[in-house]
Coordinates of N, CA and C in Angstrom, one line a residue:
M187 N -22.0 4.9 -42.0 CA -20.9 5.3 -41.3 C -20.9 6.3 -40.1
P188 N -20.2 6.0 -39.1 CA -20.7 7.0 -38.1 C -19.9 8.3 -38.1
E189 N -20.6 9.3 -37.6 CA -20.3 10.7 -37.8 C -20.0 11.2 -36.3
F190 N -18.6 11.5 -35.9 CA -18.5 12.1 -34.8 C -18.2 13.5 -34.8
D191 N -18.9 14.4 -33.9 CA -18.5 15.7 -33.9 C -17.9 16.0 -32.8
Y192 N -17.3 17.3 -32.5 CA -16.4 17.5 -31.5 C -16.9 17.5 -30.2
W193 N -18.2 17.7 -30.0 CA -18.8 17.6 -28.7 C -19.0 16.2 -28.4
H194 N -19.1 15.3 -29.2 CA -19.2 13.8 -28.9 C -17.7 13.6 -28.1
W195 N -16.8 14.0 -28.7 CA -15.4 13.6 -28.2 C -15.2 14.4 -26.6
L196 N -15.8 15.6 -26.5 CA -15.7 16.2 -25.3 C -16.7 15.5 -24.3
A197 N -17.7 15.1 -24.6 CA -18.8 14.3 -23.7 C -18.2 13.1 -23.4
F198 N -17.5 12.5 -24.4 CA -16.7 11.0 -24.1 C -15.7 11.4 -23.1
G199 N -14.9 12.4 -23.3 CA -13.6 13.0 -22.2 C -14.4 13.0 -20.8
V200 N -15.3 13.8 -20.7 CA -16.0 14.0 -19.4 C -16.5 12.7 -18.8
A201 N -17.1 12.0 -19.5 CA -17.5 10.7 -19.0 C -16.4 9.7 -18.6
L202 N -15.2 10.0 -19.3 CA -14.0 9.1 -18.8 C -13.4 9.8 -17.5
M203 N -13.5 11.1 -17.4 CA -13.1 11.8 -16.3 C -14.0 11.5 -15.2
V204 N -15.4 11.3 -15.2 CA -16.2 11.0 -14.1 C -15.9 9.4 -13.8
L205 N -15.7 8.7 -14.7 CA -15.4 7.2 -14.5 C -14.0 7.2 -13.7
E206 N -13.0 8.0 -13.9 CA -11.9 8.1 -13.1 C -12.1 8.6 -11.6
I207 N -13.2 9.3 -11.5 CA -13.4 10.0 -9.9 C -14.2 8.5 -9.2
L208 N -14.9 7.8 -10.0 CA -15.5 6.7 -9.4 C -14.6 5.4 -9.1
A209 N -13.7 5.4 -10.0 CA -12.7 4.2 -10.1 C -11.4 4.7 -10.1
P210 N -10.7 5.4 -9.3 CA -9.5 6.0 -9.4 C -8.2 5.1 -9.8
S211 N -7.6 5.3 -10.9 CA -6.5 4.4 -11.2 C -5.5 5.3 -12.0
T212 N -6.0 6.4 -12.4 CA -5.4 7.4 -13.4 C -5.5 7.0 -14.8
F213 N -5.8 5.6 -15.1 CA -6.0 5.2 -16.5 C -6.9 5.9 -17.3
F214 N -8.1 6.3 -16.7 CA -9.4 6.8 -17.2 C -9.0 8.2 -17.4
L215 N -8.1 8.8 -16.5 CA -7.9 10.3 -16.6 C -7.1 10.4 -17.9
W216 N -6.1 9.8 -18.3 CA -5.3 9.8 -19.5 C -6.2 9.7 -20.8
M217 N -7.2 8.7 -20.8 CA -8.0 8.4 -21.8 C -8.9 9.7 -22.0
G218 N -9.4 10.2 -20.9 CA -10.3 11.3 -21.0 C -9.7 12.5 -21.6
L219 N -8.5 13.0 -21.2 CA -7.6 13.9 -21.6 C -7.3 13.7 -23.1
A220 N -7.1 12.4 -23.7 CA -6.9 12.1 -25.1 C -8.3 12.5 -25.8
A221 N -9.4 12.1 -25.2 CA -10.7 12.3 -25.8 C -11.0 13.8 -26.0
M222 N -10.7 14.5 -24.9 CA -10.8 16.1 -25.0 C -9.9 16.7 -26.1
A223 N -8.7 16.2 -26.1 CA -7.8 16.6 -27.0 C -8.2 16.5 -28.6
V224 N -8.8 15.2 -28.8 CA -9.3 15.0 -30.0 C -10.7 15.8 -30.4
G225 N -11.4 16.2 -29.2 CA -12.6 17.0 -29.5 C -12.1 18.4 -29.9
G226 N -11.0 19.0 -29.2 CA -10.5 20.2 -29.4 C -9.9 20.3 -30.9
L227 N -9.3 19.3 -31.3 CA -8.6 19.3 -32.5 C -9.8 19.1 -33.9
L228 N -10.8 18.3 -33.5 CA -12.0 18.4 -34.4 C -12.8 19.7 -34.4
W229 N -12.7 20.6 -33.4 CA -13.4 21.7 -33.4 C -12.5 22.7 -34.3
L230 N -11.2 22.5 -34.3 CA -10.3 23.3 -35.0 C -10.4 22.9 -36.5
M231 N -10.4 21.5 -36.7 CA -10.4 20.9 -38.1 C -11.7 20.2 -38.2
P232 N -12.8 20.6 -38.6 CA -14.0 19.9 -38.5 C -14.3 18.8 -39.6
G233 N -13.4 18.9 -40.6 CA -13.6 17.8 -41.6 C -12.9 16.6 -41.7
M234 N -12.3 16.3 -40.3 CA -11.6 15.0 -40.0 C -12.3 13.8 -39.9
G235 N -12.0 12.8 -40.7 CA -12.8 11.6 -40.7 C -12.8 10.8 -39.4
W236 N -13.7 10.0 -39.3 CA -13.9 9.3 -38.1 C -12.8 8.1 -37.9
E237 N -12.3 7.7 -38.9 CA -11.2 6.8 -38.8 C -9.9 7.5 -38.3
M238 N -9.8 8.7 -38.7 CA -8.5 9.5 -38.2 C -8.7 9.9 -36.9
Q239 N -10.0 10.1 -36.5 CA -10.3 10.7 -35.1 C -10.0 9.3 -34.3
V240 N -10.4 8.3 -34.4 CA -10.2 7.0 -33.7 C -8.7 6.8 -33.5
I241 N -7.9 6.8 -34.7 CA -6.5 6.6 -34.7 C -5.8 7.7 -33.6
L242 N -6.2 8.7 -34.0 CA -5.7 10.0 -33.2 C -5.9 9.7 -31.6
F243 N -7.3 9.3 -31.3 CA -7.4 9.1 -30.0 C -6.7 8.1 -29.5
A244 N -6.4 6.8 -30.2 CA -5.8 5.6 -29.7 C -4.3 6.2 -29.4
V245 N -3.7 7.0 -30.3 CA -2.4 7.4 -30.3 C -2.0 8.5 -29.1
L246 N -3.1 9.4 -28.9 CA -2.9 10.4 -27.9 C -3.1 9.7 -26.5
T247 N -3.9 8.5 -26.5 CA -4.2 7.9 -25.2 C -2.7 7.1 -24.8
V248 N -2.1 6.5 -25.7 CA -0.6 5.7 -25.5 C 0.3 6.9 -25.0
I249 N 0.3 7.9 -25.8 CA 1.2 9.0 -25.4 C 1.0 9.7 -24.0
A250 N -0.4 9.9 -23.8 CA -0.8 10.3 -22.4 C -0.6 9.5 -21.2
I251 N -0.7 8.1 -21.4 CA -0.4 7.2 -20.4 C 0.9 7.1 -20.2
G252 N 1.8 7.1 -21.3 CA 3.3 7.0 -21.2 C 4.0 8.2 -20.5
L253 N 3.5 9.5 -20.8 CA 4.0 10.6 -20.1 C 3.5 10.8 -18.6
G254 N 2.2 10.3 -18.5 CA 1.8 10.3 -17.1 C 2.5 9.3 -16.1
R255 N 2.7 8.2 -16.6 CA 3.5 7.3 -15.9 C 5.0 7.8 -15.6
R256 N 5.5 8.4 -16.6 CA 6.9 8.9 -16.5 C 7.0 10.0 -15.5
Y257 N 5.8 10.9 -15.5 CA 5.7 11.9 -14.5 C 5.7 11.5 -13.1
V258 N 4.7 10.4 -12.9 CA 4.5 9.9 -11.8 C 5.7 9.3 -11.0
K259 N 6.4 8.5 -11.8 CA 7.7 7.9 -11.5 C 8.6 8.8 -11.0
R260 N 8.8 10.0 -11.7 CA 9.9 11.1 -11.4 C 9.3 11.9 -10.2
H261 N 8.1 11.9 -9.9 CA 7.5 12.8 -8.8 C 6.7 12.1 -7.9
P262 N 7.3 11.0 -7.1 CA 6.5 10.3 -6.3 C 6.0 11.2 -5.1
I263 N 4.8 10.6 -4.7 CA 4.1 11.5 -3.7 C 4.9 11.1 -2.3
E264 N 5.3 12.2 -1.7 CA 6.2 12.1 -0.4 C 5.1 12.0 0.9
T265 N 5.4 11.1 1.8 CA 4.6 11.1 2.9 C 5.2 10.8 4.1
D266 N 4.8 11.3 5.2 CA 5.7 11.2 6.5 C 5.2 9.8 7.0
R267 N 4.3 9.0 6.4 CA 3.9 7.6 7.0 C 4.0 6.6 5.8
P268 N 5.1 6.2 5.2 CA 5.3 5.5 4.1 C 4.8 4.1 4.2
T269 N 4.6 3.7 5.5 CA 4.1 2.2 5.7 C 2.8 2.2 6.2
L270 N 2.0 3.3 6.0 CA 0.7 3.5 6.5 C -0.2 2.1 6.0
N271 N -0.1 1.8 4.8 CA -0.9 0.7 4.4 C -0.2 -0.5 4.1
V272 N 1.0 -0.6 5.0 CA 1.6 -2.0 4.7 C 1.9 -2.3 6.1
R273 N 0.8 -3.1 6.7 CA 0.9 -3.1 8.1 C 2.2 -4.2 8.6
G274 N 2.5 -5.2 7.9 CA 3.6 -5.8 8.1 C 4.8 -5.2 8.3
A275 N 5.2 -4.1 7.5 CA 6.4 -3.3 7.7 C 6.2 -2.3 8.9
Q276 N 5.0 -2.2 9.3 CA 4.8 -1.4 10.4 C 5.3 -2.1 11.7
S277 N 5.4 -3.4 11.7 CA 5.5 -4.2 12.8 C 7.0 -4.5 13.0
L278 N 7.8 -4.4 12.2 CA 9.3 -4.6 12.1 C 10.0 -4.0 13.3
G279 N 10.6 -4.6 14.2 CA 11.1 -4.0 15.4 C 10.3 -3.9 16.6
R280 N 8.9 -4.3 16.5 CA 8.2 -4.3 17.7 C 8.6 -5.5 18.5
I281 N 8.3 -5.2 19.9 CA 8.7 -6.1 21.0 C 7.3 -6.6 21.4
L282 N 7.1 -8.1 21.5 CA 5.9 -8.6 21.8 C 6.1 -9.7 23.0
T283 N 5.2 -10.2 23.5 CA 5.3 -11.4 24.6 C 4.5 -12.5 23.8
L284 N 5.0 -13.7 23.9 CA 4.3 -14.9 23.2 C 3.1 -15.1 24.2
D285 N 2.0 -15.3 23.6 CA 0.7 -15.7 24.2 C 0.7 -17.2 24.1
Q286 N 1.3 -17.9 23.0 CA 1.2 -19.3 23.1 C 2.6 -19.6 22.8
P287 N 3.1 -20.8 23.2 CA 4.7 -21.2 23.0 C 4.8 -21.4 21.5
I288 N 5.9 -21.2 20.9 CA 6.3 -21.5 19.7 C 6.9 -23.0 19.7
V289 N 5.9 -23.9 19.1 CA 6.4 -25.2 18.9 C 6.4 -25.8 17.4
N290 N 7.6 -26.4 17.2 CA 7.8 -26.8 15.7 C 7.8 -25.5 14.9
G291 N 8.3 -24.3 15.4 CA 8.5 -23.2 14.7 C 7.3 -22.3 14.6
V292 N 6.1 -22.6 15.0 CA 4.9 -21.8 15.1 C 4.4 -21.4 16.5
G293 N 3.9 -20.4 16.5 CA 3.3 -19.8 17.9 C 2.3 -18.7 17.6
R294 N 1.9 -18.1 18.7 CA 1.0 -17.0 18.6 C 1.5 -15.8 19.6
A295 N 1.1 -14.6 19.1 CA 1.6 -13.4 19.8 C 0.5 -12.3 19.7
R296 N 0.2 -11.6 20.6 CA -0.7 -10.5 20.4 C 0.1 -9.2 20.3
M297 N -0.4 -8.5 18.9 CA 0.4 -7.3 18.7 C -1.0 -6.2 18.7
D298 N -1.0 -5.4 19.5 CA -2.2 -4.3 19.6 C -3.4 -5.0 19.7
D299 N -4.5 -5.2 19.0 CA -5.6 -6.0 19.1 C -5.9 -6.9 18.2
T300 N -4.7 -7.6 17.8 CA -4.8 -8.7 16.8 C -3.7 -9.8 17.3
I301 N -4.2 -11.0 17.3 CA -3.4 -12.3 17.6 C -2.8 -12.7 16.2
W302 N -1.4 -12.6 16.1 CA -0.6 -13.0 15.0 C -0.1 -14.4 15.1
K303 N 0.0 -15.0 13.9 CA 0.8 -16.2 13.9 C 2.4 -15.7 13.7
V304 N 3.1 -16.4 14.7 CA 4.5 -16.0 14.7 C 5.3 -17.5 14.4
L305 N 6.4 -17.1 13.6 CA 7.4 -18.2 13.1 C 8.7 -17.8 13.8
G306 N 9.4 -18.8 14.4 CA 10.7 -18.7 14.8 C 11.0 -20.0 15.6
P307 N 12.1 -19.9 16.4 CA 12.7 -21.0 17.2 C 11.8 -21.5 18.3
D308 N 11.6 -22.5 18.6 CA 10.8 -22.9 19.8 C 11.2 -22.3 21.0
L309 N 10.0 -21.6 21.6 CA 10.1 -20.9 23.0 C 8.9 -20.9 23.7
P310 N 9.2 -20.9 25.0 CA 7.9 -21.1 25.8 C 7.0 -19.7 25.7
A311 N 5.7 -19.9 26.0 CA 4.8 -18.7 26.3 C 5.4 -17.8 27.2
G312 N 5.2 -16.4 27.2 CA 5.8 -15.6 28.0 C 7.1 -15.0 27.6
T313 N 7.7 -15.6 26.7 CA 9.0 -15.1 26.2 C 8.8 -13.6 25.5
R314 N 9.6 -12.8 25.7 CA 9.8 -11.6 25.1 C 10.4 -11.7 23.7
I315 N 9.8 -11.4 22.5 CA 10.3 -11.4 21.2 C 10.3 -10.4 20.5
E316 N 11.2 -10.2 19.5 CA 11.3 -9.2 18.5 C 10.8 -9.6 17.0
V317 N 10.0 -8.8 16.4 CA 9.6 -8.8 15.1 C 10.7 -8.7 14.0
I318 N 11.2 -9.5 13.2 CA 12.4 -9.3 12.5 C 11.9 -9.5 11.0
G319 N 10.8 -9.9 10.9 CA 10.3 -9.9 9.4 C 8.9 -10.5 9.2
V320 N 8.2 -10.4 7.9 CA 7.0 -10.7 7.6 C 6.9 -11.7 6.5
E321 N 6.3 -12.7 6.7 CA 6.1 -13.6 5.8 C 4.7 -14.0 5.5
G322 N 4.3 -13.4 4.4 CA 2.9 -13.4 4.2 C 1.9 -12.8 5.3
I323 N 1.1 -13.5 6.0 CA 0.4 -13.1 7.0 C 1.0 -13.5 8.5
S324 N 2.2 -13.9 8.4 CA 3.0 -14.5 9.6 C 4.1 -13.5 9.9
L325 N 4.4 -13.5 11.1 CA 5.4 -12.6 11.7 C 6.7 -13.5 12.0
R326 N 7.8 -13.0 11.4 CA 9.2 -13.9 11.6 C 9.8 -13.3 13.0
V327 N 10.0 -13.9 14.1 CA 10.6 -13.4 15.3 C 11.8 -14.3 15.7
K328 N 12.3 -13.5 16.8 CA 13.5 -13.9 17.5 C 13.4 -13.6 18.9
P329 N 14.0 -14.4 19.7 CA 13.9 -13.9 21.2 C 14.6 -12.5 21.3
L330 N 14.0 -11.9 22.2 CA 14.6 -10.6 22.5 C 15.9 -10.6 23.1
G331 N 17.0 -10.0 22.5 CA 18.4 -9.9 23.0 C 19.3 -10.7 22.1
Q332 N 18.8 -11.5 21.0 CA 19.6 -12.1 20.1 C 19.9 -11.3 18.9
D333 N 21.1 -11.2 18.6 CA 21.8 -10.2 17.4 C 20.9 -9.3 16.9
H334 N 20.7 -8.7 15.6 CA 19.8 -7.8 15.1 C 20.0 -6.4 16.0
G335 N 21.0 -6.3 16.8 CA 21.1 -5.0 17.5 C 20.1 -4.9 18.6
A336 N 19.5 -5.9 19.1 CA 18.4 -5.6 20.2 C 19.0 -5.0 21.4
S337 N 18.4 -4.1 22.1 CA 18.8 -3.5 23.1 C 18.4 -4.2 24.2
P338 N 19.6 -4.2 25.2 CA 19.5 -5.0 26.5 C 18.4 -4.5 27.4
G339 N 17.6 -5.4 28.0 CA 16.6 -4.8 28.9 C 15.1 -4.9 28.1
G340 N 15.2 -5.1 26.8 CA 14.0 -5.5 26.2 C 13.2 -4.1 25.8
D341 N 13.8 -2.9 25.7 CA 12.9 -1.8 25.5 C 12.6 -1.7 23.9
N342 N 11.4 -1.2 23.6 CA 11.0 -1.1 22.2 C 11.9 0.2 21.6
P343 N 12.1 0.0 20.3 CA 12.8 1.1 19.6 C 11.9 2.2 19.8
P344 N 12.4 3.5 19.4 CA 11.9 4.7 19.7 C 10.6 4.8 18.9
G345 N 9.5 5.4 19.3 CA 8.5 5.3 18.6 C 7.6 4.2 18.6
R346 N 7.9 3.1 19.2 CA 7.1 1.8 19.1 C 6.7 1.8 20.7
H347 N 5.4 1.1 20.7 CA 4.9 0.9 22.2 C 4.4 -0.5 22.1
D348 N 4.7 -1.1 23.4 CA 4.3 -2.4 23.5 C 2.9 -2.4 24.2
H349 N 1.8 -3.1 23.7 CA 0.5 -2.8 24.2 C 0.2 -4.5 24.7
D350 N 1.2 -5.3 24.9 CA 0.7 -6.7 24.9 C 0.8 -7.1 26.3
D351 N 1.4 -6.3 27.2 CA 1.7 -6.8 28.5 C 1.1 -5.8 29.6
G352 N 1.0 -6.3 30.9 CA 0.4 -5.4 32.0 C 1.4 -4.9 32.7
G353 N 2.7 -5.1 32.5 CA 3.7 -4.5 33.4 C 5.2 -4.7 32.8
P354 N 6.0 -4.2 33.8 CA 7.4 -4.1 33.1 C 8.1 -5.4 33.0
D355 N 7.6 -6.5 33.7 CA 8.2 -7.7 33.7 C 7.7 -8.4 32.4
G356 N 6.8 -8.0 31.7 CA 6.4 -8.6 30.4 C 5.6 -9.8 30.6
G357 N 5.0 -10.1 31.9 CA 4.2 -11.2 32.2 C 3.1 -11.5 31.4
G358 N 2.5 -10.5 30.7 CA 1.3 -10.7 29.8 C 0.1 -10.9 30.6
D359 N 0.1 -10.6 32.0 CA -1.4 -10.8 32.5 C -2.4 -9.7 32.3
G360 N -2.1 -8.7 31.6 CA -2.9 -7.7 31.4 C -3.4 -6.6 32.7
G361 N -2.7 -7.0 33.7 CA -3.1 -6.4 35.0 C -2.8 -4.9 35.0
G362 N -1.5 -4.6 35.2 CA -1.0 -3.3 35.2 C -1.2 -2.9 36.7
D363 N -0.7 -1.5 37.0 CA -0.8 -0.9 38.2 C -2.0 -0.2 38.5

């Protein structure tokens, strides 16, 4: 029969914490805390059988994970850039110029340094469009000035910058002054 001493549990807890550092998910964090708690209890009550230790570890792990998830849900991390890793959400409201016409509902437009597949009504190349949605890896667009509160004159919303054309006419020639 296996014999577990308190230091086995403490070492196991430290190993789980190191694993958490290598593969961050908070799952190993809670298991590591549970293992350390079992080690602490075993230090206080050295006669505990290994079966009870394993059961205690399992119960404490479930409790720690439950409490951890509850805490994280109630205290979300606040950020000034909530769409940082959601590139599609960052593109909503952007004003672009079609590089290729939209034919049969599909075309292409450049946004920053990437050519995106765009979905929308058939339009000729050079048309100014607004991104109104994201569908997988494609952008849903509409011609500039159509509902959705687009501003006349084709200006970008505050904080958005158009990098796809070379001048105010939206010609897309890349020239500029």
